[in-house]
mmCIF file of C-alpha atoms in Angstrom:
data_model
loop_
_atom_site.group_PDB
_atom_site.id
_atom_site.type_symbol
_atom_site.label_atom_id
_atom_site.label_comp_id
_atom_site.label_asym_id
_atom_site.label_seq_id
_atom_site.Cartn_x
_atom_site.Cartn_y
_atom_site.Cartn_z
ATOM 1 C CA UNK A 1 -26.556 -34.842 -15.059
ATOM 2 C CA UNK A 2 -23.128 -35.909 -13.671
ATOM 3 C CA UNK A 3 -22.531 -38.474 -10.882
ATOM 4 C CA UNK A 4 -23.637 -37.233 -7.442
ATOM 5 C CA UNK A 5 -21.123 -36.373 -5.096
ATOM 6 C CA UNK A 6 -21.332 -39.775 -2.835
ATOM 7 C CA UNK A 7 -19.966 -42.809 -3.165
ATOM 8 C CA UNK A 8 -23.013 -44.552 -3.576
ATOM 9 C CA UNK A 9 -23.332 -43.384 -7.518
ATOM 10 C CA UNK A 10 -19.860 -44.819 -8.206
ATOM 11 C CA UNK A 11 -21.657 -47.945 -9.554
ATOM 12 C CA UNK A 12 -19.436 -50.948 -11.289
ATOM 13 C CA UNK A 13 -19.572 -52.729 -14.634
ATOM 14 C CA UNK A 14 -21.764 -55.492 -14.701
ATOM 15 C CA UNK A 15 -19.944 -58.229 -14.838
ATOM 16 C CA UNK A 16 -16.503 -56.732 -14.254
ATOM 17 C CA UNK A 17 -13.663 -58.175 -12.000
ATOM 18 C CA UNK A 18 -13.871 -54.697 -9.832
ATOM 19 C CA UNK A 19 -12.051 -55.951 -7.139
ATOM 20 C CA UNK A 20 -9.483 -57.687 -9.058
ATOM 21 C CA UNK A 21 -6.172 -55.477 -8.670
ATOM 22 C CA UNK A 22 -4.172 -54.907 -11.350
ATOM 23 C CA UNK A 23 -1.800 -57.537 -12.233
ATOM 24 C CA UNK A 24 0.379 -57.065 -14.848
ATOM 25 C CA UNK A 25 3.172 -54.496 -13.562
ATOM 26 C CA UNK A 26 4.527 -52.503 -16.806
ATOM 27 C CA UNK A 27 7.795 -52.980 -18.137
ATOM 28 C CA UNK A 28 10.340 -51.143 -20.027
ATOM 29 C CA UNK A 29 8.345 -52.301 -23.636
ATOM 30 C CA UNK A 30 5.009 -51.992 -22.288
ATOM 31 C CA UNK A 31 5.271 -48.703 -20.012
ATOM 32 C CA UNK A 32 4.111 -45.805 -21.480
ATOM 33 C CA UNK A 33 5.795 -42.859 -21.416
ATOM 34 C CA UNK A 34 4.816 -40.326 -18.441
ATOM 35 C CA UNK A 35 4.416 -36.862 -17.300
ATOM 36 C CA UNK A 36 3.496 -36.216 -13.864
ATOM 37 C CA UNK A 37 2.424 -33.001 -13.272
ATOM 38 C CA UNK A 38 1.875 -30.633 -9.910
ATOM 39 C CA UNK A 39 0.027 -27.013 -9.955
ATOM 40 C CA UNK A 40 1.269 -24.953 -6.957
ATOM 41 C CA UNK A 41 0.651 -21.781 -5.578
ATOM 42 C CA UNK A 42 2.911 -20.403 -3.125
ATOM 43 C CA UNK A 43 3.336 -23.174 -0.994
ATOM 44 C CA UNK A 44 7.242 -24.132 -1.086
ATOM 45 C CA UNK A 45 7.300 -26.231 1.960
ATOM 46 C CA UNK A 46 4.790 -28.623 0.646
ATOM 47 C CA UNK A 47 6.889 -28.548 -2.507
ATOM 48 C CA UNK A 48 9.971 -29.193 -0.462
ATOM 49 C CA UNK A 49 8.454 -32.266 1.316
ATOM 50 C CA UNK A 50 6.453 -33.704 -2.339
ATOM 51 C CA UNK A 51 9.372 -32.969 -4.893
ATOM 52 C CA UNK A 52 11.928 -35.908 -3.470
ATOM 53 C CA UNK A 53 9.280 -38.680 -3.119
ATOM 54 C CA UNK A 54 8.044 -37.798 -7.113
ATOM 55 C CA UNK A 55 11.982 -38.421 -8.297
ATOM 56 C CA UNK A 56 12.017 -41.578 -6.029
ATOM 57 C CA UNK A 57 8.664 -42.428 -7.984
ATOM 58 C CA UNK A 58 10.669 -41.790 -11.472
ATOM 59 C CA UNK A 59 13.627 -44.082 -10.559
ATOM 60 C CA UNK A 60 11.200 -46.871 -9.701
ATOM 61 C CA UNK A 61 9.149 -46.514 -12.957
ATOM 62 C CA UNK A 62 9.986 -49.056 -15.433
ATOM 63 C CA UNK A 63 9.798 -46.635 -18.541
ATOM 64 C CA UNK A 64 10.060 -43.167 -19.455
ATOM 65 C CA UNK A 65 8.632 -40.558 -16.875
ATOM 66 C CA UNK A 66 9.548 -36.699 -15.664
ATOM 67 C CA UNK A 67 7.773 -33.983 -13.291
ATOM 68 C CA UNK A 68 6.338 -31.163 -14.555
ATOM 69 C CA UNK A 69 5.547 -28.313 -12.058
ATOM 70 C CA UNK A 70 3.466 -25.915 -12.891
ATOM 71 C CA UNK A 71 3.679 -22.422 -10.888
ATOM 72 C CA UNK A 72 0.356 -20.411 -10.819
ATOM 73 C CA UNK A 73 2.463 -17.733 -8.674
ATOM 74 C CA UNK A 74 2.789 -14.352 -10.786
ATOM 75 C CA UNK A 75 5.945 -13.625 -8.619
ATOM 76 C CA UNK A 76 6.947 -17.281 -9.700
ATOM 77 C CA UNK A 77 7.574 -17.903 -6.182
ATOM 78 C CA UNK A 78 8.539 -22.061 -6.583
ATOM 79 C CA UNK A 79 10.872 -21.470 -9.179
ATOM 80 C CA UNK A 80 13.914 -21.861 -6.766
ATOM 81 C CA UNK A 81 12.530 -24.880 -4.698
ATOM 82 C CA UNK A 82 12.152 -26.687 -8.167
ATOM 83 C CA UNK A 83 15.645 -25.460 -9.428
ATOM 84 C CA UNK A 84 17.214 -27.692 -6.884
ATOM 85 C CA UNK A 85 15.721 -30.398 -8.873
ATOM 86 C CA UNK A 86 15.898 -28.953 -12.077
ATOM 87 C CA UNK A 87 17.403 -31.391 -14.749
ATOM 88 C CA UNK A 88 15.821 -33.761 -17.359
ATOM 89 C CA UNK A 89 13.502 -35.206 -15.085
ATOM 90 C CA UNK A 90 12.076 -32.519 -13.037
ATOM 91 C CA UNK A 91 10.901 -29.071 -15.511
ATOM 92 C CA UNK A 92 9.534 -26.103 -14.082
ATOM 93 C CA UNK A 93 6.789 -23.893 -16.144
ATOM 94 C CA UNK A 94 5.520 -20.509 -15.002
ATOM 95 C CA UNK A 95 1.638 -19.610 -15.905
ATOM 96 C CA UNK A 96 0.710 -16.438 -14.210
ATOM 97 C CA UNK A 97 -2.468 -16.293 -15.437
ATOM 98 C CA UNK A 98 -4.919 -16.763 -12.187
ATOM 99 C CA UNK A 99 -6.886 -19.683 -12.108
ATOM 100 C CA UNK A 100 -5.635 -23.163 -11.038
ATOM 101 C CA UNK A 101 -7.479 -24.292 -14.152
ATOM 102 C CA UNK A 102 -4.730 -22.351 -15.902
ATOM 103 C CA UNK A 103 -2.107 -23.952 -14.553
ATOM 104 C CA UNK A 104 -3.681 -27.556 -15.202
ATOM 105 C CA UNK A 105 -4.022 -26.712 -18.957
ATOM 106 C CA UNK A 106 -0.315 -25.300 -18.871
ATOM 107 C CA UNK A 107 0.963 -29.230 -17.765
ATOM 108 C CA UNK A 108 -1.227 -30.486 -20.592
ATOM 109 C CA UNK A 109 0.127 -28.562 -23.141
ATOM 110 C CA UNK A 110 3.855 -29.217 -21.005
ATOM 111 C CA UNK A 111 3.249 -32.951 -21.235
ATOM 112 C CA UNK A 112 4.833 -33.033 -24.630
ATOM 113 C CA UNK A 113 4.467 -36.658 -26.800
ATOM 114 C CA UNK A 114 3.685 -38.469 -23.211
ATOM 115 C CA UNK A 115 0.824 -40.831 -23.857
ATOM 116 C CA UNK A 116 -0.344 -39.816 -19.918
ATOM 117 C CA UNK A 117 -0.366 -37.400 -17.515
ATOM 118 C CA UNK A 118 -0.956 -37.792 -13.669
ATOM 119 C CA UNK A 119 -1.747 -34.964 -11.398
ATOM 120 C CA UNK A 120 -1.321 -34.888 -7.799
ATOM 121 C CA UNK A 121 -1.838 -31.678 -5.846
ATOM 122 C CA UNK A 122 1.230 -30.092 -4.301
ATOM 123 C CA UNK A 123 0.216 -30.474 -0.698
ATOM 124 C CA UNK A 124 0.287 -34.337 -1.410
ATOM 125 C CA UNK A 125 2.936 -37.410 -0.826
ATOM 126 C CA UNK A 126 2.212 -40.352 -3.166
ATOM 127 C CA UNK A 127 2.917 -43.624 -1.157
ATOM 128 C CA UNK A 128 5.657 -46.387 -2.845
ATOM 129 C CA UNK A 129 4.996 -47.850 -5.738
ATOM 130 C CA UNK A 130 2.013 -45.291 -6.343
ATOM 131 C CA UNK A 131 3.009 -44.482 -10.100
ATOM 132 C CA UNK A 132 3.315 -47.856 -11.117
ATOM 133 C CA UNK A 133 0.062 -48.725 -9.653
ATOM 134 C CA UNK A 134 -1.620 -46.348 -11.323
ATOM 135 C CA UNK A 135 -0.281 -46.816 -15.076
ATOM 136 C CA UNK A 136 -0.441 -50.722 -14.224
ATOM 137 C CA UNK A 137 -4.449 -50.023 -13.640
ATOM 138 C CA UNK A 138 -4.756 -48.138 -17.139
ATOM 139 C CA UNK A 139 -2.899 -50.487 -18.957
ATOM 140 C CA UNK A 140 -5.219 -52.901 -17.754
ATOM 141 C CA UNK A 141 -7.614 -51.462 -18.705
ATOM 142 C CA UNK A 142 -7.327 -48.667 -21.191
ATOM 143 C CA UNK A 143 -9.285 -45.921 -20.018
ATOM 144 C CA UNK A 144 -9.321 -42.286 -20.412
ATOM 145 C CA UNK A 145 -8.675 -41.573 -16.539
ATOM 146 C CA UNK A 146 -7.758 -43.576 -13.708
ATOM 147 C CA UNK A 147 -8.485 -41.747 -10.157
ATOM 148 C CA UNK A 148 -6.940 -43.182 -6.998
ATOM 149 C CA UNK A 149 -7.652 -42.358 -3.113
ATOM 150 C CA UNK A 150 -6.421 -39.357 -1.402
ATOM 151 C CA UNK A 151 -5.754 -40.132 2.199
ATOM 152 C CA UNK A 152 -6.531 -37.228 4.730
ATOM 153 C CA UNK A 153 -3.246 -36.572 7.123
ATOM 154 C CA UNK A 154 -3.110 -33.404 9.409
ATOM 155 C CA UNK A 155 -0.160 -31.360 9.346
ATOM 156 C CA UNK A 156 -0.903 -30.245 13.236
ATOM 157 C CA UNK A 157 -2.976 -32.697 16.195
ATOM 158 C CA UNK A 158 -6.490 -34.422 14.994
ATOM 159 C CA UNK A 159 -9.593 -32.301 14.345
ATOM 160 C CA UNK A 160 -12.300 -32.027 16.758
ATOM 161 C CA UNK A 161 -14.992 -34.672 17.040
ATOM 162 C CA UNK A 162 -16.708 -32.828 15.073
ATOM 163 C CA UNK A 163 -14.931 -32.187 12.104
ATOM 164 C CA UNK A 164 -13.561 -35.650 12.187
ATOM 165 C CA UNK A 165 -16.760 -36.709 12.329
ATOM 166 C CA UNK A 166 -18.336 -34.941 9.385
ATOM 167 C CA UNK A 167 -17.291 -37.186 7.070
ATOM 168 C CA UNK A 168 -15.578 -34.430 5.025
ATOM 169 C CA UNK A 169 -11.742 -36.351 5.778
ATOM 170 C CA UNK A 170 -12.682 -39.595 5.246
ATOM 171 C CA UNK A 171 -10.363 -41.669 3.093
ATOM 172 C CA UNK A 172 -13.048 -43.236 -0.037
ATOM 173 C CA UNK A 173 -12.642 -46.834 -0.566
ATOM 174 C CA UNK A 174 -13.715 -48.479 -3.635
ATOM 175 C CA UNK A 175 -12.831 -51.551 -5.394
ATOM 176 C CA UNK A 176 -9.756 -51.215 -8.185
ATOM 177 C CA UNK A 177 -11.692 -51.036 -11.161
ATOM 178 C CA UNK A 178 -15.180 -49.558 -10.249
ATOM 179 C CA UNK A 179 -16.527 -46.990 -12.937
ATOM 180 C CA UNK A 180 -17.341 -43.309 -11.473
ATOM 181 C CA UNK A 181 -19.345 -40.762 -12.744
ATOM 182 C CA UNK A 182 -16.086 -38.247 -12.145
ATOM 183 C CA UNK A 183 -12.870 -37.856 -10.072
ATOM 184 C CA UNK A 184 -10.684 -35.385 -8.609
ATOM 185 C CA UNK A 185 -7.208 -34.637 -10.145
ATOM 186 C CA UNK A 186 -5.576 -34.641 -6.292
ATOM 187 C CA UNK A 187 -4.722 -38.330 -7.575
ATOM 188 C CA UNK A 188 -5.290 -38.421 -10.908
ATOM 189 C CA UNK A 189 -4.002 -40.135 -14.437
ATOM 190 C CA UNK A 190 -5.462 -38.899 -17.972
ATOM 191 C CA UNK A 191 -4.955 -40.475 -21.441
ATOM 192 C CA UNK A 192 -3.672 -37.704 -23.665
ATOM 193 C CA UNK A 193 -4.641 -39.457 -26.613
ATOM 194 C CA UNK A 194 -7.826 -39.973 -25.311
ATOM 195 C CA UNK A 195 -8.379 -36.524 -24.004
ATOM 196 C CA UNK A 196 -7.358 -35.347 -27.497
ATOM 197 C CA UNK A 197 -9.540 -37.339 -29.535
ATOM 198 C CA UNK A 198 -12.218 -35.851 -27.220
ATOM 199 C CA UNK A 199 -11.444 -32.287 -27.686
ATOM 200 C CA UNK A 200 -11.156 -31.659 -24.118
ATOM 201 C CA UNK A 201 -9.426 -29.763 -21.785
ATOM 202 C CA UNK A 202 -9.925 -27.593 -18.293
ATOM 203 C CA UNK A 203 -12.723 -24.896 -18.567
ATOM 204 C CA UNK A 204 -10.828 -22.286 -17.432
ATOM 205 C CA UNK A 205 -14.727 -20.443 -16.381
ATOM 206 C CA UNK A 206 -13.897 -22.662 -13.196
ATOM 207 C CA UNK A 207 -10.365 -21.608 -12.922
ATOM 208 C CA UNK A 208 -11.111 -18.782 -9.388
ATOM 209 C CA UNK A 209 -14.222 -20.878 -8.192
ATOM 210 C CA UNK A 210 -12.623 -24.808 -8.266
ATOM 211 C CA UNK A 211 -14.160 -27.901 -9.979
ATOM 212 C CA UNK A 212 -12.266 -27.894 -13.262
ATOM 213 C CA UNK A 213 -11.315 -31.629 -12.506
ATOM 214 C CA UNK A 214 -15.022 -32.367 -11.558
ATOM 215 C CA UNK A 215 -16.255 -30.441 -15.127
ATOM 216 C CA UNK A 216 -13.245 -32.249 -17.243
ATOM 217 C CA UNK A 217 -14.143 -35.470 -15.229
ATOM 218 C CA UNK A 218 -17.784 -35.264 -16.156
ATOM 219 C CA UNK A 219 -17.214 -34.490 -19.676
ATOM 220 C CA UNK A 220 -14.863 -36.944 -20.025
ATOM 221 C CA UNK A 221 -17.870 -39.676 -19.200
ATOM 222 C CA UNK A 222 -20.227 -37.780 -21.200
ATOM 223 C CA UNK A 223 -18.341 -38.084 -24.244
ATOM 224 C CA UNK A 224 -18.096 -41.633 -23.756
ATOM 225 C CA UNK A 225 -14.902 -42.097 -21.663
ATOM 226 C CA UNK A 226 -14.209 -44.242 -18.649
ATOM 227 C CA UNK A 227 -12.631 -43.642 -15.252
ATOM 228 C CA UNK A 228 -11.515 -46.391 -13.050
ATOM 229 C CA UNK A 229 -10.329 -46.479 -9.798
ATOM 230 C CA UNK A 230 -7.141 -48.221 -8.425
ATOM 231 C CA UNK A 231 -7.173 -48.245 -4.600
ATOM 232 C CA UNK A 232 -4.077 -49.066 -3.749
ATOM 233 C CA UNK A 233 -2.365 -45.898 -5.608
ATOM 234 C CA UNK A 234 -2.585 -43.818 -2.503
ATOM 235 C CA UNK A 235 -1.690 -40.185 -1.817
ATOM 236 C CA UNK A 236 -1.415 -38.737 1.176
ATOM 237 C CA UNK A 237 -3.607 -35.452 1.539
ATOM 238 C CA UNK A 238 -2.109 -33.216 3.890
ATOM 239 C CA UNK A 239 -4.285 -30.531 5.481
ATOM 240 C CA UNK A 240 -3.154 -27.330 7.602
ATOM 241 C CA UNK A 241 -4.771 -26.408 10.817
ATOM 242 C CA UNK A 242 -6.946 -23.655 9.253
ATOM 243 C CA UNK A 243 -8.373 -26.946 7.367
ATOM 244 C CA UNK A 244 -9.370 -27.997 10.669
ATOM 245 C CA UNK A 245 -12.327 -26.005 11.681
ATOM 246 C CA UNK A 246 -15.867 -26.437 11.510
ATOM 247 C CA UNK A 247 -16.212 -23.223 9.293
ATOM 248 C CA UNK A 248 -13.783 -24.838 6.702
ATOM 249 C CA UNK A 249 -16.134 -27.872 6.478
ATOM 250 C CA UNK A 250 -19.250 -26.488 5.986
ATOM 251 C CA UNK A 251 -17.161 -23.993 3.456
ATOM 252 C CA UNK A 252 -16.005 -26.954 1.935
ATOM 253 C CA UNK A 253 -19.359 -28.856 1.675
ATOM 254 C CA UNK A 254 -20.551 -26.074 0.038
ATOM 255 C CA UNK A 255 -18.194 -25.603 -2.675
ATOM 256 C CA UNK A 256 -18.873 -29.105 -3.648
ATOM 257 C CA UNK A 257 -22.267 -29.072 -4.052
ATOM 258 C CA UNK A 258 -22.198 -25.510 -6.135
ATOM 259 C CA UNK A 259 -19.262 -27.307 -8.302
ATOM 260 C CA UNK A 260 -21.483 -30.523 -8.712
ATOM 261 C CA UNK A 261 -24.576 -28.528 -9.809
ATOM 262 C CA UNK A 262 -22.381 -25.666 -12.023
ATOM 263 C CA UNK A 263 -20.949 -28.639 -13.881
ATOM 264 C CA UNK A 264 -24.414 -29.956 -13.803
ATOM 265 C CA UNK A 265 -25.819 -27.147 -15.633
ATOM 266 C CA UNK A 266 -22.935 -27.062 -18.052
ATOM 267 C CA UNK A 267 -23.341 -30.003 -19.686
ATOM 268 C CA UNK A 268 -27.159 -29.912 -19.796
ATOM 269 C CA UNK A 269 -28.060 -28.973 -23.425
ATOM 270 C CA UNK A 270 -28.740 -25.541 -23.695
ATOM 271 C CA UNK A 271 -32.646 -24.085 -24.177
ATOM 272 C CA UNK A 272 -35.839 -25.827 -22.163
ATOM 273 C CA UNK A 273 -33.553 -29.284 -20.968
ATOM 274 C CA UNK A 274 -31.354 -26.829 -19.150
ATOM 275 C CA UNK A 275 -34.331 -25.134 -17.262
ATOM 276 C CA UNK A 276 -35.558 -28.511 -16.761
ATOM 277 C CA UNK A 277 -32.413 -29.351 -15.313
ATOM 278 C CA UNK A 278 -32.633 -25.964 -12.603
ATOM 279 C CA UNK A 279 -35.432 -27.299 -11.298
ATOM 280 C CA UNK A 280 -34.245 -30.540 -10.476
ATOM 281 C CA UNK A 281 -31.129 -29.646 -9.045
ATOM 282 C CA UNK A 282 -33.118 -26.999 -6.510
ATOM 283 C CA UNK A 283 -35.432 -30.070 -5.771
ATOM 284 C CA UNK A 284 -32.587 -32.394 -4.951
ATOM 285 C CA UNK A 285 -30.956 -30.067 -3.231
ATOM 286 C CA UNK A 286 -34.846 -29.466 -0.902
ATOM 287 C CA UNK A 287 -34.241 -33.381 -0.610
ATOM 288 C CA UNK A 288 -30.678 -33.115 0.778
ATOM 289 C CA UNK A 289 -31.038 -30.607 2.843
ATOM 290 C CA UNK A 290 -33.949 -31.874 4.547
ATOM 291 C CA UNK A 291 -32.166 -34.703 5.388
ATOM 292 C CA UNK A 292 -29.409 -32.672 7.150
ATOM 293 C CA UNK A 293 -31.714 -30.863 9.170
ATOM 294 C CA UNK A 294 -33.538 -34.570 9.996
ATOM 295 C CA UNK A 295 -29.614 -35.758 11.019
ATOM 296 C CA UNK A 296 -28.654 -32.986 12.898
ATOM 297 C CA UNK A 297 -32.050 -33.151 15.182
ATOM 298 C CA UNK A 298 -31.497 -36.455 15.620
ATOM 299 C CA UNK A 299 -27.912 -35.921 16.247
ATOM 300 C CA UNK A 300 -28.621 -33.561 18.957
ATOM 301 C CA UNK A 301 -31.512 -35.599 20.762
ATOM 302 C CA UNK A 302 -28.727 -38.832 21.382
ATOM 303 C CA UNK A 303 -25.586 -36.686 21.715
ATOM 304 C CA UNK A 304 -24.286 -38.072 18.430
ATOM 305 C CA UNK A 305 -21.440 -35.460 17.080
ATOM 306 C CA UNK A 306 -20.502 -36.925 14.276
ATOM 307 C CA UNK A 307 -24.460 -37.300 13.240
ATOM 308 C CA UNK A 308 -24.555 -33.776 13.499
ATOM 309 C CA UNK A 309 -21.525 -32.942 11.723
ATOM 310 C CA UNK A 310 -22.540 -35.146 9.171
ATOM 311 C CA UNK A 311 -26.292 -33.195 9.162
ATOM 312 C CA UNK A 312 -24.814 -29.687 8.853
ATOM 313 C CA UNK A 313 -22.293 -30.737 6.160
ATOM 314 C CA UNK A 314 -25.578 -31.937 4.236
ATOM 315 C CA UNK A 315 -27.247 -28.768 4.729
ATOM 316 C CA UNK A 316 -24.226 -27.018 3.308
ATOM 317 C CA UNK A 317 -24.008 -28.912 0.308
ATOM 318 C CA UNK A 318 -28.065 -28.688 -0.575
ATOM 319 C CA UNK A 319 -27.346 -25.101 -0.550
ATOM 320 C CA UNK A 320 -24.377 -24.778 -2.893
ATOM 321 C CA UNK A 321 -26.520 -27.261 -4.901
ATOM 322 C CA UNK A 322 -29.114 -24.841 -5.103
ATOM 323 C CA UNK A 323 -27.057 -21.950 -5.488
ATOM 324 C CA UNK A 324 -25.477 -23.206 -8.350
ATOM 325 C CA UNK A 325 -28.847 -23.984 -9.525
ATOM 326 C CA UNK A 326 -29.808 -20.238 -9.303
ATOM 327 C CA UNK A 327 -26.320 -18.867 -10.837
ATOM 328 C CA UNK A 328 -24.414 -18.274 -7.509
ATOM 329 C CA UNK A 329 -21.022 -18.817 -7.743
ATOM 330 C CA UNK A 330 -18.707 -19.998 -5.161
ATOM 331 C CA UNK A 331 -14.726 -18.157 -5.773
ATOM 332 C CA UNK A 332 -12.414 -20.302 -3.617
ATOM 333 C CA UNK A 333 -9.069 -19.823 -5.491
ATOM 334 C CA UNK A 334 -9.974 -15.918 -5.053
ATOM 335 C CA UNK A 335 -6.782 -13.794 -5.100
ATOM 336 C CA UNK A 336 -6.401 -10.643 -3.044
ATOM 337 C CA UNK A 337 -6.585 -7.525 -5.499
ATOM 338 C CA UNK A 338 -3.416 -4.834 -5.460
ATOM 339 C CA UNK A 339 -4.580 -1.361 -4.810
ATOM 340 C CA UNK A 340 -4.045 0.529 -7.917
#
């Protein structure tokens, strides 16, 4: 079964330096050579604002690196933003084929002889120094994945007490170097080599419903990989006021908990381990969701918002949990369908 979705399965090496930051910045020798690569879907202002900061990232690298953007849009709708960049550093590739699972397979089959790739979404803004960081942390110490923090900014205001208090755009915090169970790719840096000699790549059956990165991520550690975080490699997450609602959160919650218990299910062994699995996914999901109910009573009875944000988020996730559990799927990268 893969990592729960909380921090508290993230659990360290024994014995490890976790909270020893990487030390050793790369040089031109050392440096591996690097693709950095960004799946977008009609969104050209968030291209707009992301595309200068990723060539200010390239100049400051010590060794080889270029941009790779990746347009899911079957009208190939970015390729002019990304022509203004165009050159040997910044590429544009156009994979129409729904599915942003599709498009994250396209930049690893774009990423050429590069020993890594690093994805960060296209509504994101790494911070300075962020791409050094992060190869600094793998060459440290050599693992298939290194994940980093996304840190929530609002495009619009600050969300209601509520949704500010559900937990849901919190920035994690871990200690550079802890182990974990899986990552997202919104800040993200994968080991071709390694990822190779595994035979793996995104299962494009997640491509419409999201958690492609959670299923590669998961795989990755089942196959006998590691992840390690680097903290200080931050992105900033930007979110649009439609992000902002308490509809979106509990939507949200959900779709993690169905991706957590799909992937779940995927890499239980097929025959009566997989049933055996069903059942306890549906009974940790009873178990979670009985604890939202307990924290949104109690949330209620002392006035606590953000207790019953939290509460309600829970309940949403024990039931994508157990809807995953029972075969329901969750379709959030859904695209509308042309008459005829």
């Amino acid at each position: 079964m893969p990592a729960d979705p909380s921090p508290a399965t993230d659990v360290p090496e024994p014995g490890d330096p976790a909270a020893t930051r990487p030390s050793t910045s790369p040089t031109i020798a050392s440096a591996p050579a690097v693709v950095v690569g960004v799946a977008t879907f009609r969104r050209p202002a968030a291209l707009a604002r992301l595309l200068p900061a990723l060539v200010a990232q390239l100049e400051a690298y010590a060794g080889e690196a270029s941009v790779l953007v990746v347009d899911n849009d079957p009208d190939a709708g970015a390729r002019e933003e990304v022509a203004r960049w165009a050159g040997g550093r910044v590429r544009y590739a156009h994979e129409p084929r729904p599915g942003i699972a599709a498009a994250r397979n396209r930049a690893l089959a774009g990423a050429g002889d590069a020993r890594l790739l690093v994805f960060v979404d296209d509504d994101g803004l790494p911070q300075p120094g962020w791409l050094s960081r992060m190869v600094e942390a793998w060459l440290r110490w050599r693992p298939a994945a290194v994940s980093g923090p996304a840190v929530p900014r609002f495009e619009e205001g600050e969300p209601d007490p509520w949704v500010a208090g559900s937990g849901v755009f919190d920035r994690t915090v871990r200690p550079t170097g802890m182990l974990l169970g899986g990552a997202s790719s919104a800040n993200l840096l994968l080991d071709l080599e390694q990822l190779r000699a595994f035979g793996l790549a995104f299962d494009e059956a997640f491509g419409l419903t999201g958690g492609s990165d959670t299923m590669l991520t998961h795989a990755i550690v089942a196959a006998g990989g590691e992840i390690r975080w680097c903290d200080e490699a931050e992105v900033l997450d930007f979110h649009s006021p439609d992000r902002m609602t308490r509809a979106w959160v509990r939507r949200r919650s959900y779709r993690t908990g169905n991706d957590w218990s799909r992937v779940a299910l995927a890499l239980a062994p097929s025959g009566p381990r997989r049933l055996a699995e069903r059942g306890e996914l549906v009974a940790r999901g009873a178990v979670r969701g009985a604890t939202g109910l307990a924290n949104q009573l109690r949330g209620r009875l002392a006035h606590d918002v953000a207790r019953q944000a939290l509460g309600a988020c829970q309940v949403s996730t024990a039931v994508g949990v157990v809807g995953g559990a029972l075969g329901v799927v969750s379709v959030e990268y859904g695209r509308p369908v042309t008459p005829g």
